[in-house]
Amino acid sequence: MAFDYCSVYNIKLLHKAAAILKEHRAPMLNVLSKRLRNRLKMQSLKYEEQTLEISGVLIAFLGMKGPNTASLQRMVSAIVYEGYCHDGIYVIMIKFSRFRIVPTSLAKPDMIAFFMTTRQIQIPLGVVLAIPPFNYPVNLAVSKIAPALIAGNSIVLKPPTQGAVAALHMVHCFHLAGFPKGLISCVTGKGSEIGDFLTMHPGVSCISFTGGDTGIAISKKAGMIPLQMELGGKDACIILEDGDLDLAAANIIKGGFSYSGQRCTAVKVILIMESVADTLVEKVKAKVAKLTVGPPEDDCDITPVVTESSANFIEGLVMDAKQKGATFCQEYKREGNLIWPLLLDNVRPDMRIAWEEPFGPVLPVIRINSIEEAIHHSNASNFGLQGCIFTRDINKAILISDAMETGTVQINSAPARGPDHFPFQGLKDSGIGSQGITNSINMMTKIKSTVINLPTPSYAMG
Ligand SMILES: NC(=O)c1ccc[n+]([C@@H]2O[C@H](COP(=O)([O-])OP(=O)(O)OC[C@H]3O[C@@H](n4cnc5c(N)ncnc54)[C@H](O)[C@@H]3O)[C@@H](O)[C@H]2O)c1
């Protein structure tokens, strides 16, 4: 909201504003303006949420010699709606409507005034279209459905073909639990056949999508609606000379081969310092040898990948690496869609597997000679989902993390999406926006303001 705040920090204008507010009808405003009149030098703020009949914007002017503005800002950071610093005077607008301003040692603002009130609400967008991927057809549907409903929207779920039965069952459970049928609907069908109809439908007000490059195409077609895109990744695992190699090897196995590598945040390339590469590769090889391979019914570690075309794609990456001279740490083996875990050493940047996402149990190792080389390779990727660093030097790790163009960096652990309330986001071709309950609710709502103009000059009258 545009505020002409510069014109009101003048004390006379504040008094005038107070007088106007006092006379102004709303009883609540009277209370507040009385406070203002009586306590221009306020010691604390004590407005309880429930005492407010309308929401408002509080403008606190804090002189430089007054409180410790930095600590004040920290204290109110959760409730500050907007803040400015102008000519050494802090102007902080605090949104009342949904928060309690608990008292407080909130230092001593030099003065406090109301000069305009707004009612601000978050309104739902309408219909949210949720499209999850095959690898987490329920979890990644729920992480879209819950915030959409909490925010007051209705939802159309388009599950992945390979996860449609689970999604239909879940939506059936919602209906059995009493959800109105139109509030949550499920539409099945091949993405390539019904996708455009849904994503370009004028009734859809927001799309929350998780999947591969399809998301990039959808973004280009969708039009003027908010988009949440969680797409692919090529998460690098950077291991420095001082890294704990046993820990790194264990995380490479967990991060690279769980779900047979079919995870967006799987470790998808190892960038290891040459001096410790042989040791690390031997440790990973020993662990790969222990992975069980077979059907999911036998609870095997490595199971068939989702489709034949997916297996063919992975094989294409493996054959390209073979032709260009990568070292095979295991024999390449495939039966139908079942691909045995494979570590490819001495991978070079001219190989496809150095850049492309196999989404299968095949992991490339690129040997590097400097940290800069690792960062350069990670940042040269068109993806930017996550990455991880193994080192005992936390300061170095933070510097590398800051230099990496990814949405999240894990230090001394494999990349992972984390609990659903964690912010989760990808940069570049890995996504638009950020997931996590709060972020999703904000994305699936729009701010709407009603400004109650008082008879005093304000931007609306200018
Ligand atoms: N970043 C993340 O949070 C995250 C999480 C899991 C998976 N992924 C990514 O998902 C990919 C694997 O999943 P996938 O194979 O299901 O991805 P995909 O892009 O092929 O499909 C994702 C979803 O889009 C649907 N779809 C396909 N064509 C469509 C179209 N034209 N219009 C609308 N919808 C369409 C599919 O039916 C499916 O429900 C990998 O790239 C992986 O990295 C990302």
PDB file of N, CA and C in Angstrom, residues 88-151:
ATOM      1  N   GLY A  88      16.367   8.948   9.117  1.00  0.00           N
ATOM      2  CA  GLY A  88      16.692   8.526  10.475  1.00  0.00           C
ATOM      3  C   GLY A  88      15.482   8.210  11.320  1.00  0.00           C
ATOM      4  N   ILE A  89      14.312   8.291  10.737  1.00  0.00           N
ATOM      5  CA  ILE A  89      13.108   7.997  11.514  1.00  0.00           C
ATOM      6  C   ILE A  89      12.508   6.707  10.983  1.00  0.00           C
ATOM      7  N   TYR A  90      12.288   5.797  11.887  1.00  0.00           N
ATOM      8  CA  TYR A  90      11.716   4.530  11.455  1.00  0.00           C
ATOM      9  C   TYR A  90      10.196   4.638  11.418  1.00  0.00           C
ATOM     10  N   VAL A  91       9.638   4.219  10.365  1.00  0.00           N
ATOM     11  CA  VAL A  91       8.190   4.207  10.240  1.00  0.00           C
ATOM     12  C   VAL A  91       7.803   2.743  10.120  1.00  0.00           C
ATOM     13  N   ILE A  92       7.098   2.267  11.079  1.00  0.00           N
ATOM     14  CA  ILE A  92       6.765   0.842  11.070  1.00  0.00           C
ATOM     15  C   ILE A  92       5.252   0.686  11.060  1.00  0.00           C
ATOM     16  N   MET A  93       4.753   0.016  10.099  1.00  0.00           N
ATOM     17  CA  MET A  93       3.316  -0.213  10.051  1.00  0.00           C
ATOM     18  C   MET A  93       3.059  -1.617  10.552  1.00  0.00           C
ATOM     19  N   ILE A  94       2.271  -1.705  11.540  1.00  0.00           N
ATOM     20  CA  ILE A  94       2.032  -3.014  12.131  1.00  0.00           C
ATOM     21  C   ILE A  94       0.598  -3.427  11.867  1.00  0.00           C
ATOM     22  N   LYS A  95       0.472  -4.586  11.378  1.00  0.00           N
ATOM     23  CA  LYS A  95      -0.867  -5.052  11.031  1.00  0.00           C
ATOM     24  C   LYS A  95      -1.513  -5.654  12.262  1.00  0.00           C
ATOM     25  N   PHE A  96      -2.682  -5.167  12.586  1.00  0.00           N
ATOM     26  CA  PHE A  96      -3.337  -5.630  13.791  1.00  0.00           C
ATOM     27  C   PHE A  96      -4.231  -6.822  13.574  1.00  0.00           C
ATOM     28  N   SER A  97      -4.768  -6.885  12.403  1.00  0.00           N
ATOM     29  CA  SER A  97      -5.961  -7.692  12.251  1.00  0.00           C
ATOM     30  C   SER A  97      -5.803  -9.130  12.704  1.00  0.00           C
ATOM     31  N   ARG A  98      -4.638  -9.671  12.547  1.00  0.00           N
ATOM     32  CA  ARG A  98      -4.537 -11.090  12.817  1.00  0.00           C
ATOM     33  C   ARG A  98      -3.538 -11.401  13.920  1.00  0.00           C
ATOM     34  N   PHE A  99      -2.951 -10.384  14.471  1.00  0.00           N
ATOM     35  CA  PHE A  99      -1.917 -10.665  15.450  1.00  0.00           C
ATOM     36  C   PHE A  99      -2.171  -9.899  16.729  1.00  0.00           C
ATOM     37  N   ARG A 100      -1.637 -10.408  17.772  1.00  0.00           N
ATOM     38  CA  ARG A 100      -1.689  -9.681  19.011  1.00  0.00           C
ATOM     39  C   ARG A 100      -0.367  -8.954  19.180  1.00  0.00           C
ATOM     40  N   ILE A 101      -0.441  -7.726  19.553  1.00  0.00           N
ATOM     41  CA  ILE A 101       0.819  -7.062  19.842  1.00  0.00           C
ATOM     42  C   ILE A 101       1.011  -7.191  21.327  1.00  0.00           C
ATOM     43  N   VAL A 102       1.890  -8.034  21.691  1.00  0.00           N
ATOM     44  CA  VAL A 102       2.040  -8.304  23.102  1.00  0.00           C
ATOM     45  C   VAL A 102       2.959  -7.230  23.634  1.00  0.00           C
ATOM     46  N   PRO A 103       2.798  -6.855  24.752  1.00  0.00           N
ATOM     47  CA  PRO A 103       3.347  -5.720  25.375  1.00  0.00           C
ATOM     48  C   PRO A 103       4.790  -5.551  25.238  1.00  0.00           C
ATOM     49  N   THR A 104       5.032  -5.059  26.420  1.00  0.00           N
ATOM     50  CA  THR A 104       6.279  -5.343  26.078  1.00  0.00           C
ATOM     51  C   THR A 104       7.245  -4.314  26.326  1.00  0.00           C
ATOM     52  N   SER A 105       8.222  -4.778  26.398  1.00  0.00           N
ATOM     53  CA  SER A 105       9.414  -4.049  26.529  1.00  0.00           C
ATOM     54  C   SER A 105       9.679  -3.390  25.209  1.00  0.00           C
ATOM     55  N   LEU A 106       8.744  -3.316  24.364  1.00  0.00           N
ATOM     56  CA  LEU A 106       8.937  -2.691  23.071  1.00  0.00           C
ATOM     57  C   LEU A 106       9.489  -1.316  23.293  1.00  0.00           C
ATOM     58  N   ALA A 107      10.592  -1.198  23.815  1.00  0.00           N
ATOM     59  CA  ALA A 107      11.311   0.041  23.992  1.00  0.00           C
ATOM     60  C   ALA A 107      10.407   1.252  24.127  1.00  0.00           C
ATOM     61  N   LYS A 108      10.812   2.369  23.708  1.00  0.00           N
ATOM     62  CA  LYS A 108       9.990   3.562  23.920  1.00  0.00           C
ATOM     63  C   LYS A 108       9.849   4.324  22.633  1.00  0.00           C
ATOM     64  N   PRO A 109       8.871   4.033  21.912  1.00  0.00           N
ATOM     65  CA  PRO A 109       8.678   4.840  20.707  1.00  0.00           C
ATOM     66  C   PRO A 109       8.451   6.293  21.107  1.00  0.00           C
ATOM     67  N   ASP A 110       8.997   7.195  20.383  1.00  0.00           N
ATOM     68  CA  ASP A 110       8.814   8.599  20.732  1.00  0.00           C
ATOM     69  C   ASP A 110       7.362   9.006  20.605  1.00  0.00           C
ATOM     70  N   MET A 111       6.720   8.472  19.645  1.00  0.00           N
ATOM     71  CA  MET A 111       5.307   8.807  19.489  1.00  0.00           C
ATOM     72  C   MET A 111       4.642   7.763  18.629  1.00  0.00           C
ATOM     73  N   ILE A 112       3.354   7.825  18.689  1.00  0.00           N
ATOM     74  CA  ILE A 112       2.630   6.788  17.998  1.00  0.00           C
ATOM     75  C   ILE A 112       1.352   7.407  17.442  1.00  0.00           C
ATOM     76  N   ALA A 113       0.978   7.093  16.273  1.00  0.00           N
ATOM     77  CA  ALA A 113      -0.216   7.742  15.738  1.00  0.00           C
ATOM     78  C   ALA A 113      -0.957   6.847  14.755  1.00  0.00           C
ATOM     79  N   PHE A 114      -2.210   7.080  14.700  1.00  0.00           N
ATOM     80  CA  PHE A 114      -3.028   6.477  13.657  1.00  0.00           C
ATOM     81  C   PHE A 114      -3.425   7.570  12.702  1.00  0.00           C
ATOM     82  N   PHE A 115      -3.341   7.372  11.475  1.00  0.00           N
ATOM     83  CA  PHE A 115      -3.872   8.413  10.607  1.00  0.00           C
ATOM     84  C   PHE A 115      -4.684   7.840   9.470  1.00  0.00           C
ATOM     85  N   MET A 116      -4.798   6.591   9.441  1.00  0.00           N
ATOM     86  CA  MET A 116      -5.578   5.993   8.368  1.00  0.00           C
ATOM     87  C   MET A 116      -5.800   4.547   8.761  1.00  0.00           C
ATOM     88  N   THR A 117      -6.915   4.018   8.470  1.00  0.00           N
ATOM     89  CA  THR A 117      -7.114   2.619   8.830  1.00  0.00           C
ATOM     90  C   THR A 117      -7.399   1.811   7.576  1.00  0.00           C
ATOM     91  N   THR A 118      -6.955   0.625   7.604  1.00  0.00           N
ATOM     92  CA  THR A 118      -7.298  -0.255   6.497  1.00  0.00           C
ATOM     93  C   THR A 118      -7.808  -1.564   7.064  1.00  0.00           C
ATOM     94  N   ARG A 119      -8.648  -2.143   6.320  1.00  0.00           N
ATOM     95  CA  ARG A 119      -9.065  -3.508   6.652  1.00  0.00           C
ATOM     96  C   ARG A 119      -8.427  -4.351   5.582  1.00  0.00           C
ATOM     97  N   GLN A 120      -7.658  -5.303   6.014  1.00  0.00           N
ATOM     98  CA  GLN A 120      -6.939  -6.086   5.022  1.00  0.00           C
ATOM     99  C   GLN A 120      -7.222  -7.563   5.242  1.00  0.00           C
ATOM    100  N   ILE A 121      -7.661  -8.210   4.204  1.00  0.00           N
ATOM    101  CA  ILE A 121      -7.962  -9.635   4.361  1.00  0.00           C
ATOM    102  C   ILE A 121      -7.283 -10.423   3.251  1.00  0.00           C
ATOM    103  N   GLN A 122      -7.129 -11.689   3.515  1.00  0.00           N
ATOM    104  CA  GLN A 122      -6.593 -12.580   2.487  1.00  0.00           C
ATOM    105  C   GLN A 122      -7.763 -13.336   1.891  1.00  0.00           C
ATOM    106  N   ILE A 123      -7.981 -13.166   0.619  1.00  0.00           N
ATOM    107  CA  ILE A 123      -9.125 -13.828  -0.007  1.00  0.00           C
ATOM    108  C   ILE A 123      -8.655 -15.028  -0.836  1.00  0.00           C
ATOM    109  N   PRO A 124      -9.477 -16.078  -0.897  1.00  0.00           N
ATOM    110  CA  PRO A 124      -9.090 -17.223  -1.717  1.00  0.00           C
ATOM    111  C   PRO A 124      -9.101 -16.851  -3.199  1.00  0.00           C
ATOM    112  N   LEU A 125      -8.400 -17.649  -3.984  1.00  0.00           N
ATOM    113  CA  LEU A 125      -8.307 -17.343  -5.413  1.00  0.00           C
ATOM    114  C   LEU A 125      -9.459 -17.937  -6.204  1.00  0.00           C
ATOM    115  N   GLY A 126      -9.987 -19.058  -5.727  1.00  0.00           N
ATOM    116  CA  GLY A 126     -11.072 -19.734  -6.458  1.00  0.00           C
ATOM    117  C   GLY A 126     -10.753 -21.204  -6.578  1.00  0.00           C
ATOM    118  N   VAL A 127     -10.414 -21.629  -7.784  1.00  0.00           N
ATOM    119  CA  VAL A 127     -10.115 -23.049  -8.012  1.00  0.00           C
ATOM    120  C   VAL A 127      -8.606 -23.243  -8.149  1.00  0.00           C
ATOM    121  N   VAL A 128      -8.065 -24.092  -7.297  1.00  0.00           N
ATOM    122  CA  VAL A 128      -6.640 -24.427  -7.418  1.00  0.00           C
ATOM    123  C   VAL A 128      -6.528 -25.765  -8.146  1.00  0.00           C
ATOM    124  N   LEU A 129      -5.715 -25.774  -9.192  1.00  0.00           N
ATOM    125  CA  LEU A 129      -5.452 -27.028  -9.911  1.00  0.00           C
ATOM    126  C   LEU A 129      -4.162 -27.620  -9.357  1.00  0.00           C
ATOM    127  N   ALA A 130      -4.268 -28.841  -8.811  1.00  0.00           N
ATOM    128  CA  ALA A 130      -3.100 -29.489  -8.204  1.00  0.00           C
ATOM    129  C   ALA A 130      -2.659 -30.655  -9.070  1.00  0.00           C
ATOM    130  N   ILE A 131      -1.392 -30.633  -9.466  1.00  0.00           N
ATOM    131  CA  ILE A 131      -0.874 -31.722 -10.313  1.00  0.00           C
ATOM    132  C   ILE A 131       0.392 -32.283  -9.668  1.00  0.00           C
ATOM    133  N   PRO A 132       0.282 -33.417  -9.005  1.00  0.00           N
ATOM    134  CA  PRO A 132       1.477 -34.031  -8.403  1.00  0.00           C
ATOM    135  C   PRO A 132       2.151 -35.015  -9.369  1.00  0.00           C
ATOM    136  N   PRO A 133       3.382 -35.425  -9.060  1.00  0.00           N
ATOM    137  CA  PRO A 133       4.109 -36.362  -9.932  1.00  0.00           C
ATOM    138  C   PRO A 133       3.880 -37.810  -9.505  1.00  0.00           C
ATOM    139  N   PHE A 134       4.413 -38.727 -10.286  1.00  0.00           N
ATOM    140  CA  PHE A 134       4.162 -40.142  -9.999  1.00  0.00           C
ATOM    141  C   PHE A 134       4.875 -40.630  -8.744  1.00  0.00           C
ATOM    142  N   ASN A 135       6.016 -39.980  -8.397  1.00  0.00           N
ATOM    143  CA  ASN A 135       6.828 -40.600  -7.343  1.00  0.00           C
ATOM    144  C   ASN A 135       6.314 -40.365  -5.930  1.00  0.00           C
ATOM    145  N   TYR A 136       5.525 -39.323  -5.713  1.00  0.00           N
ATOM    146  CA  TYR A 136       4.838 -39.141  -4.419  1.00  0.00           C
ATOM    147  C   TYR A 136       3.401 -38.731  -4.719  1.00  0.00           C
ATOM    148  N   PRO A 137       2.602 -39.622  -5.277  1.00  0.00           N
ATOM    149  CA  PRO A 137       1.282 -39.195  -5.752  1.00  0.00           C
ATOM    150  C   PRO A 137       0.332 -38.755  -4.633  1.00  0.00           C
ATOM    151  N   VAL A 138       0.549 -39.261  -3.399  1.00  0.00           N
ATOM    152  CA  VAL A 138      -0.332 -38.862  -2.303  1.00  0.00           C
ATOM    153  C   VAL A 138       0.281 -37.695  -1.535  1.00  0.00           C
ATOM    154  N   ASN A 139       1.519 -37.860  -1.082  1.00  0.00           N
ATOM    155  CA  ASN A 139       2.129 -36.801  -0.278  1.00  0.00           C
ATOM    156  C   ASN A 139       2.147 -35.465  -1.025  1.00  0.00           C
ATOM    157  N   LEU A 140       2.548 -35.500  -2.288  1.00  0.00           N
ATOM    158  CA  LEU A 140       2.647 -34.223  -3.017  1.00  0.00           C
ATOM    159  C   LEU A 140       1.282 -33.732  -3.512  1.00  0.00           C
ATOM    160  N   ALA A 141       0.255 -34.564  -3.354  1.00  0.00           N
ATOM    161  CA  ALA A 141      -1.106 -34.053  -3.575  1.00  0.00           C
ATOM    162  C   ALA A 141      -1.587 -33.361  -2.307  1.00  0.00           C
ATOM    163  N   VAL A 142      -1.365 -34.031  -1.157  1.00  0.00           N
ATOM    164  CA  VAL A 142      -1.839 -33.470   0.110  1.00  0.00           C
ATOM    165  C   VAL A 142      -1.170 -32.130   0.409  1.00  0.00           C
ATOM    166  N   SER A 143       0.114 -32.006   0.067  1.00  0.00           N
ATOM    167  CA  SER A 143       0.802 -30.743   0.368  1.00  0.00           C
ATOM    168  C   SER A 143       0.275 -29.599  -0.501  1.00  0.00           C
ATOM    169  N   LYS A 144      -0.563 -29.920  -1.474  1.00  0.00           N
ATOM    170  CA  LYS A 144      -1.234 -28.876  -2.261  1.00  0.00           C
ATOM    171  C   LYS A 144      -2.689 -28.723  -1.791  1.00  0.00           C
ATOM    172  N   ILE A 145      -3.326 -29.871  -1.514  1.00  0.00           N
ATOM    173  CA  ILE A 145      -4.743 -29.843  -1.138  1.00  0.00           C
ATOM    174  C   ILE A 145      -4.948 -29.095   0.183  1.00  0.00           C
ATOM    175  N   ALA A 146      -4.128 -29.411   1.182  1.00  0.00           N
ATOM    176  CA  ALA A 146      -4.350 -28.811   2.513  1.00  0.00           C
ATOM    177  C   ALA A 146      -4.274 -27.288   2.468  1.00  0.00           C
ATOM    178  N   PRO A 147      -3.185 -26.682   1.966  1.00  0.00           N
ATOM    179  CA  PRO A 147      -3.162 -25.217   1.964  1.00  0.00           C
ATOM    180  C   PRO A 147      -4.256 -24.606   1.087  1.00  0.00           C
ATOM    181  N   ALA A 148      -4.604 -25.275  -0.011  1.00  0.00           N
ATOM    182  CA  ALA A 148      -5.653 -24.727  -0.884  1.00  0.00           C
ATOM    183  C   ALA A 148      -6.975 -24.654  -0.122  1.00  0.00           C
ATOM    184  N   LEU A 149      -7.306 -25.707   0.601  1.00  0.00           N
ATOM    185  CA  LEU A 149      -8.578 -25.721   1.338  1.00  0.00           C
ATOM    186  C   LEU A 149      -8.523 -24.778   2.539  1.00  0.00           C
ATOM    187  N   ILE A 150      -7.411 -24.795   3.244  1.00  0.00           N
ATOM    188  CA  ILE A 150      -7.277 -23.899   4.404  1.00  0.00           C
ATOM    189  C   ILE A 150      -7.478 -22.451   3.961  1.00  0.00           C
ATOM    190  N   ALA A 151      -6.985 -22.131   2.778  1.00  0.00           N
ATOM    191  CA  ALA A 151      -7.082 -20.758   2.278  1.00  0.00           C
ATOM    192  C   ALA A 151      -8.465 -20.452   1.698  1.00  0.00           C
TER     193      ALA A 151
END
